[in-house]
Coordinates of C-alpha atoms and ligand atoms in Angstrom, one line a residue:
M1 CA 8.3 16.5 -8.7
T2 CA 6.3 19.6 -7.9
E3 CA 6.7 22.2 -5.1
L4 CA 3.2 22.2 -3.7
P5 CA 2.1 25.2 -1.7
I6 CA 2.5 24.1 1.9
A7 CA -1.3 24.4 2.3
P8 CA -3.6 27.5 2.1
N9 CA -3.7 27.9 5.9
Q10 CA -0.2 26.4 6.8
T11 CA 3.3 27.8 7.3
R12 CA 6.6 25.9 7.6
P13 CA 6.8 25.1 11.3
D14 CA 10.0 25.0 13.3
D15 CA 8.5 23.5 16.3
V16 CA 6.3 20.3 16.0
L17 CA 4.5 18.0 18.4
V18 CA 4.0 14.4 17.1
L19 CA 1.1 12.5 18.8
G20 CA 2.1 8.8 18.6
A21 CA 5.4 6.9 18.8
G22 CA 4.5 4.1 16.5
L23 CA 6.1 3.6 13.1
A24 CA 4.3 6.6 11.6
G25 CA 5.1 9.1 14.4
L26 CA 8.7 7.9 14.6
T27 CA 9.4 8.1 11.0
V28 CA 7.8 11.5 10.7
G29 CA 9.7 12.7 13.8
W30 CA 13.0 11.4 12.5
E31 CA 12.5 13.2 9.1
L32 CA 11.5 16.5 10.6
A33 CA 14.2 16.5 13.2
A34 CA 16.8 15.6 10.6
A35 CA 15.5 18.6 8.5
G36 CA 16.2 20.9 11.6
C37 CA 12.7 21.1 13.3
R38 CA 12.4 21.0 17.0
V39 CA 10.4 17.8 17.4
R40 CA 8.7 16.3 20.4
I41 CA 7.0 12.8 20.2
L42 CA 4.4 11.9 22.8
D43 CA 2.8 8.5 23.5
R44 CA 1.1 6.8 26.5
E45 CA 3.2 3.7 25.8
A46 CA 6.8 3.0 24.9
P47 CA 7.6 3.4 21.2
G48 CA 5.8 0.9 19.0
Q49 CA 3.9 -0.8 21.7
A50 CA 0.4 -0.7 20.1
T51 CA -0.1 -1.8 16.5
S52 CA 3.6 -1.5 15.3
R53 CA 4.6 -4.4 17.6
V54 CA 1.9 -6.6 16.2
A55 CA 2.4 -5.9 12.5
A56 CA 3.7 -8.8 10.4
G57 CA 6.0 -6.6 8.3
M58 CA 5.1 -7.7 4.8
L59 CA 6.4 -5.1 2.2
A60 CA 3.8 -6.4 -0.2
P61 CA 2.2 -4.0 -2.4
V62 CA 1.0 -6.6 -4.9
T63 CA -0.3 -9.3 -2.7
E64 CA -1.7 -7.0 -0.1
A65 CA -3.5 -4.5 -2.4
E66 CA -7.2 -4.8 -3.4
P67 CA -7.4 -5.9 -7.0
D68 CA -9.5 -2.9 -8.1
D69 CA -7.6 -0.2 -6.3
P70 CA -4.8 1.2 -8.7
Q71 CA -4.2 4.1 -6.3
Q72 CA -3.3 1.8 -3.4
L73 CA -1.1 -0.2 -5.8
A74 CA 0.7 3.0 -6.9
L75 CA 1.3 4.1 -3.3
G76 CA 2.5 0.7 -2.2
R77 CA 4.9 0.4 -5.1
A78 CA 6.4 3.8 -4.5
A79 CA 6.8 2.9 -0.9
L80 CA 8.5 -0.4 -1.7
A81 CA 10.9 1.4 -4.0
R82 CA 12.0 3.5 -1.0
W83 CA 12.6 0.7 1.3
P84 CA 16.1 -0.5 0.5
G85 CA 17.5 3.1 0.7
Y86 CA 15.4 3.8 3.8
A87 CA 16.8 0.6 5.5
A88 CA 20.3 1.6 4.7
E89 CA 19.8 5.2 5.9
L90 CA 18.1 3.9 9.2
E91 CA 21.0 1.5 9.8
A92 CA 23.6 4.3 9.2
A93 CA 21.6 6.7 11.5
S94 CA 21.0 4.2 14.4
G95 CA 23.7 1.6 14.2
I96 CA 21.0 -1.1 14.2
V97 CA 20.9 -3.6 11.4
V98 CA 17.6 -3.6 9.6
P99 CA 17.5 -6.8 7.4
L100 CA 15.2 -7.0 4.5
R101 CA 14.0 -10.4 3.4
R102 CA 14.1 -10.1 -0.3
R103 CA 12.7 -13.4 -1.6
P104 CA 9.6 -13.4 -3.8
T105 CA 6.2 -14.0 -2.0
L106 CA 4.6 -17.3 -2.8
A107 CA 0.8 -17.1 -3.1
V108 CA -0.4 -20.7 -2.7
A109 CA -3.6 -22.6 -3.2
R110 CA -4.8 -25.4 -0.8
D111 CA -7.9 -26.5 -2.9
R112 CA -9.7 -25.9 -6.1
D113 CA -11.5 -22.8 -5.0
E114 CA -8.2 -21.2 -3.9
A115 CA -6.5 -22.3 -7.2
E116 CA -9.3 -20.5 -9.2
A117 CA -8.9 -17.4 -7.0
L118 CA -5.1 -17.6 -7.6
E119 CA -5.6 -17.6 -11.3
R120 CA -7.9 -14.6 -11.1
F121 CA -5.3 -12.9 -9.0
A122 CA -2.7 -13.7 -11.6
G123 CA -4.8 -12.4 -14.5
I124 CA -5.5 -9.1 -12.8
R125 CA -1.9 -8.5 -12.0
E126 CA -0.8 -9.5 -15.6
R127 CA -3.3 -7.0 -17.0
L128 CA -1.7 -4.3 -14.8
G129 CA 1.7 -5.3 -16.2
L130 CA 2.9 -6.8 -12.9
P131 CA 5.2 -9.8 -13.0
V132 CA 3.9 -13.0 -11.6
E133 CA 5.2 -16.5 -12.2
R134 CA 2.8 -19.5 -12.2
L135 CA 4.5 -22.5 -10.4
L136 CA 3.5 -26.2 -10.5
P137 CA 3.0 -27.5 -7.0
S138 CA 6.1 -29.7 -7.4
A139 CA 8.1 -26.5 -8.2
A140 CA 6.7 -24.7 -5.2
R141 CA 7.6 -27.6 -3.0
T142 CA 11.1 -27.5 -4.4
L143 CA 11.4 -23.9 -3.3
E144 CA 9.7 -24.6 0.0
P145 CA 9.9 -28.3 0.9
A146 CA 7.8 -27.7 4.2
L147 CA 4.7 -27.0 2.0
A148 CA 2.0 -29.8 2.2
P149 CA 2.1 -32.4 -0.7
T150 CA -1.7 -31.6 -1.1
L151 CA -0.8 -28.1 -2.5
R152 CA -2.9 -27.3 -5.6
G153 CA -0.9 -24.5 -7.1
A154 CA 1.3 -21.5 -6.6
L155 CA 2.4 -18.1 -7.8
A156 CA 5.7 -16.4 -7.3
V157 CA 5.3 -12.6 -6.8
P158 CA 8.8 -11.1 -7.3
D159 CA 10.0 -7.8 -5.8
E160 CA 8.0 -8.2 -2.5
Q161 CA 10.0 -8.1 0.7
A162 CA 9.6 -8.3 4.5
V163 CA 11.1 -6.7 7.6
D164 CA 10.7 -7.1 11.4
P165 CA 8.7 -4.0 12.5
R166 CA 10.0 -4.3 16.1
V167 CA 13.7 -3.9 14.7
V168 CA 12.5 -0.9 12.7
V169 CA 10.8 0.7 15.7
R170 CA 14.0 0.3 17.8
A171 CA 16.2 1.8 15.0
L172 CA 13.7 4.7 14.4
A173 CA 13.6 5.5 18.1
V174 CA 17.4 5.8 18.2
A175 CA 17.7 7.7 14.7
A176 CA 14.9 10.2 15.8
G177 CA 16.5 10.7 19.1
D178 CA 20.0 11.2 17.7
A179 CA 18.6 13.7 15.1
G180 CA 17.4 15.8 18.1
A181 CA 13.7 14.5 18.5
R182 CA 12.6 14.2 22.2
I183 CA 10.5 11.1 22.8
A184 CA 8.3 11.3 25.9
T185 CA 6.3 8.2 26.7
G186 CA 4.3 6.8 29.6
P187 CA 0.8 7.5 31.1
G188 CA 1.8 11.1 31.9
S189 CA 2.6 11.8 28.2
A190 CA -0.9 10.8 27.0
V191 CA -2.6 13.8 25.3
E192 CA -5.6 14.9 27.3
E193 CA -6.4 17.8 24.9
L194 CA -5.3 19.3 21.7
L195 CA -5.0 23.0 22.2
H196 CA -6.1 25.6 19.5
D197 CA -7.6 29.0 19.3
G198 CA -10.4 28.1 16.9
T199 CA -8.4 28.6 13.7
R200 CA -4.9 27.4 14.6
V201 CA -3.3 24.6 16.8
T202 CA -1.2 26.0 19.7
G203 CA -0.1 22.7 21.2
A204 CA -1.3 19.9 23.4
R205 CA -2.0 19.4 27.2
T206 CA -0.7 16.0 28.6
A207 CA -2.0 13.8 31.4
D208 CA 0.7 15.1 33.7
G209 CA -0.7 18.6 33.3
L210 CA 1.9 20.1 31.0
E211 CA 0.8 22.5 28.4
L212 CA 3.3 21.9 25.5
R213 CA 3.2 24.8 23.0
S214 CA 4.0 24.2 19.4
E215 CA 3.4 25.7 15.9
A216 CA 2.4 22.4 14.5
V217 CA 0.8 19.2 15.7
V218 CA 1.0 15.9 13.7
I219 CA -1.5 13.2 14.7
A220 CA 0.0 9.8 14.1
A221 CA -2.0 7.9 16.7
G222 CA -3.2 5.0 14.5
S223 CA -6.7 3.9 15.2
W224 CA -7.0 6.4 17.9
S225 CA -6.2 9.3 15.6
G226 CA -9.8 10.6 15.1
R227 CA -10.4 10.5 18.8
V228 CA -7.7 12.9 20.1
P229 CA -9.6 15.0 22.7
G230 CA -10.2 18.6 21.7
L231 CA -10.3 18.0 17.9
P232 CA -12.9 20.2 16.4
G233 CA -15.6 18.3 14.5
R234 CA -14.4 19.1 11.0
D235 CA -11.0 17.8 11.8
R236 CA -12.2 14.5 13.2
L237 CA -11.1 12.3 10.3
P238 CA -13.0 9.0 10.2
V239 CA -10.4 6.4 11.2
R240 CA -11.6 3.2 12.6
P241 CA -10.0 0.1 14.2
V242 CA -10.0 -3.2 12.3
K243 CA -8.8 -5.9 14.5
G244 CA -6.2 -8.4 13.4
Q245 CA -5.2 -11.4 15.5
L246 CA -2.1 -13.3 14.8
L247 CA 0.4 -15.8 16.3
V248 CA 4.2 -15.8 16.7
L249 CA 5.6 -19.3 16.5
R250 CA 9.2 -20.2 17.0
D251 CA 11.3 -23.1 15.7
P252 CA 13.8 -24.1 18.4
Q253 CA 16.0 -25.5 15.6
G254 CA 16.4 -22.0 14.3
P255 CA 15.5 -20.4 10.9
G256 CA 15.0 -22.2 7.6
M257 CA 11.9 -24.3 7.7
V258 CA 10.2 -21.7 5.5
E259 CA 12.2 -19.0 3.7
R260 CA 9.6 -17.0 1.7
V261 CA 6.5 -15.1 2.8
L262 CA 3.5 -17.4 2.1
R263 CA 0.0 -16.1 1.2
F264 CA -3.0 -18.4 1.3
G265 CA -6.8 -17.6 1.4
A266 CA -7.0 -14.7 3.8
G267 CA -3.9 -15.8 5.7
Y268 CA -0.1 -15.4 5.6
L269 CA 3.1 -16.8 7.1
V270 CA 6.0 -14.5 7.5
P271 CA 9.5 -15.9 8.5
R272 CA 11.8 -13.9 10.6
D273 CA 15.6 -14.3 10.6
D274 CA 15.8 -15.9 14.1
G275 CA 13.5 -18.9 13.6
R276 CA 10.3 -17.0 14.5
Y277 CA 7.3 -17.1 12.2
V278 CA 4.3 -14.8 12.2
L279 CA 1.0 -16.5 11.3
G280 CA -1.9 -14.2 10.6
A281 CA -4.4 -12.8 10.5
T282 CA -8.0 -12.2 11.3
T283 CA -9.9 -9.2 10.0
E284 CA -12.6 -8.2 12.5
E285 CA -14.8 -5.1 12.9
R286 CA -15.0 -5.0 16.7
G287 CA -14.2 -1.4 17.7
F288 CA -11.4 -1.0 20.2
D289 CA -11.6 -4.7 21.4
H290 CA -8.1 -6.1 21.9
A291 CA -8.9 -9.5 23.2
T292 CA -7.1 -12.5 21.7
T293 CA -9.6 -15.4 21.4
A294 CA -9.4 -19.3 21.4
W295 CA -11.3 -19.5 18.0
A296 CA -8.6 -17.2 16.3
V297 CA -5.8 -19.4 17.6
H298 CA -7.7 -22.5 16.4
D299 CA -8.5 -21.1 12.9
L300 CA -5.0 -19.6 12.2
L301 CA -3.3 -22.9 13.3
R302 CA -5.8 -25.1 11.4
D303 CA -5.4 -23.1 8.1
G304 CA -1.5 -22.6 8.5
A305 CA -1.0 -26.3 9.3
E306 CA -3.0 -27.4 6.3
L307 CA -0.4 -25.6 4.2
V308 CA 2.7 -26.2 6.3
P309 CA 2.1 -29.2 8.6
G310 CA 5.4 -28.6 10.4
L311 CA 3.9 -25.5 12.0
L312 CA 2.3 -27.7 14.6
E313 CA 5.7 -28.7 15.9
L314 CA 6.7 -25.2 16.7
E315 CA 6.6 -23.3 20.0
L316 CA 3.6 -20.9 20.3
R317 CA 5.3 -17.8 21.7
E318 CA 2.8 -15.0 21.4
T319 CA -0.9 -14.6 20.7
L320 CA -1.5 -11.0 19.6
A321 CA -4.2 -8.6 18.5
G322 CA -3.6 -5.3 16.7
L323 CA -6.0 -2.6 15.5
R324 CA -5.4 -1.5 11.9
P325 CA -6.3 2.0 11.4
A326 CA -8.7 2.2 8.4
T327 CA -10.2 5.0 6.5
P328 CA -13.4 4.8 4.4
D329 CA -11.4 4.5 1.2
G330 CA -8.6 2.4 2.5
H331 CA -5.9 5.0 1.8
P332 CA -3.9 6.7 4.5
A333 CA -4.3 10.4 5.6
I334 CA -1.0 12.1 5.2
G335 CA -0.9 15.9 5.0
P336 CA -2.6 19.1 6.3
S337 CA -5.9 18.8 8.1
P338 CA -9.0 20.3 6.3
G339 CA -9.7 22.7 9.3
L340 CA -7.2 23.9 11.9
A341 CA -4.0 25.5 10.6
G342 CA -0.9 23.9 11.8
L343 CA -2.7 20.4 12.2
W344 CA -1.2 17.5 10.2
W345 CA -2.0 13.8 9.8
A346 CA 0.1 10.7 9.4
T347 CA -2.5 7.9 9.9
G348 CA -5.0 5.5 8.3
H349 CA -2.4 3.1 7.0
Y350 CA -4.7 0.1 7.4
R351 CA -2.9 -3.2 6.4
N352 CA 0.2 -1.4 5.1
G353 CA 1.7 0.6 7.9
V354 CA 5.1 -0.9 7.7
L355 CA 5.3 -0.7 3.9
L356 CA 4.2 2.9 3.8
A357 CA 6.4 4.1 6.7
P358 CA 9.2 5.6 4.6
L359 CA 6.9 7.2 2.2
T360 CA 4.8 8.7 5.1
G361 CA 7.7 10.5 6.5
T362 CA 8.8 11.8 3.1
L363 CA 5.3 12.9 1.9
L364 CA 4.5 14.7 5.1
A365 CA 7.8 16.4 5.5
D366 CA 7.6 17.5 1.8
R367 CA 4.4 19.3 2.5
M368 CA 5.3 20.7 5.9
L369 CA 8.7 22.0 4.7
G370 CA 7.6 23.1 1.2
R371 CA 9.9 20.7 -0.6
P372 CA 9.4 19.4 -4.1
T373 CA 7.1 16.4 -4.0
D374 CA 5.1 13.8 -5.9
E375 CA 1.8 15.5 -6.5
A376 CA -0.1 12.4 -7.6
L377 CA 0.9 10.5 -4.5
Q378 CA -0.1 13.6 -2.4
A379 CA -3.5 13.6 -3.9
I380 CA -4.1 9.9 -3.0
V381 CA -3.3 10.6 0.7
D382 CA -4.7 14.1 1.0
P383 CA -6.6 14.3 4.3
A384 CA -9.0 16.9 2.8
R385 CA -10.3 14.4 0.0
P386 CA -14.0 13.9 0.0
A387 CA -13.9 10.3 1.3
L388 CA -12.5 11.6 4.6
T389 CA -15.1 14.2 5.2
P390 CA -16.3 13.5 8.7
T391 CA -19.9 12.5 9.0
P392 CA -22.0 14.3 11.7
E393 CA -21.6 11.2 13.8
D394 CA -17.8 11.3 13.4
A395 CA -17.7 15.0 14.2
R396 CA -19.7 14.3 17.5
A397 CA -17.6 11.2 18.5
Ligands
LIG401 N1 -0.6 -6.5 6.7 C1 -1.0 -7.5 7.3 C2 -2.2 -7.4 8.1 O1 -2.8 -6.3 8.1 O2 -2.8 -8.4 8.6

């Protein structure tokens, strides 16, 4: 652990505005308020109503990482290691139980192509020294009897977990509020302009006309982060939305049909403790389009039911679309902005916003408060890294 300089143009702030009351903004707000800062969190919607509400909640650094991205893997594994302690701290601070589903992920193959892809996946993980266990289809079906008899192969990936992000949002809102953070939500709390004097932020103006003064502003607005009105061009980090559609199914008989997170092709099935199942997800480059579509419902159910035929017996409770905030290199932006003093980022978590939430709060608070920190992880998420330099187009947007 190293004590990094806060940043050349930053000082430890006592007074912080956080833009965004999703998982990133809430966890940052909780951490800073608990450390004694005066924190106000602003959002146009109630906490967690944008992407956090839609997230599946897989804590899956191995099955969700790109095979050729060791930095993403390192970040994800460090985040996973934080989760059990974080969930316990959150429970103690909020009085809300935050259950972690701790069974291994099962990555499964429905046909020969998927079986070959699974073998490549296993080989890469083994070369990285990560544990994976090859299972015969019969062994996988012993673990999960709801899997189709046509299953071609399976891998158990130990150590991965899952959590319900909606429970985490509820607990974080209570914990942040009890630590002294003020959470202001609703259309009047939408930020209409970031205020600055050309070199340093001075606060934000909200839709209801308030000019809120602060020493620091943290942008934790997910896919909307690069579009906060008033950002100077050099601070307009390139964060774009990548749409994901998913379904929430519910078993009226209660939980138990499937116990483990299942991964297949581009899809996943995540069981919740109350008999709900999240079946996802599409990956679509469609800008800020939120629509749920018939083809996505069709494709998700077709692919899911090929693997777990019993899914078709369940109630269809929700069709959802979320906008994953993606950066050009796929890593988040957590830390001081390259331009304005007093401007900080906690965004760009792409497919791993839930997994990375605890680490996001810690890494950002370490930098803002001048605490010892993990320098290697800070380098991966540095908002000033070359991959995040705004293009002339980003700067004008
Ligand atoms: N992490 C799941 C997804 O982005 O679809």
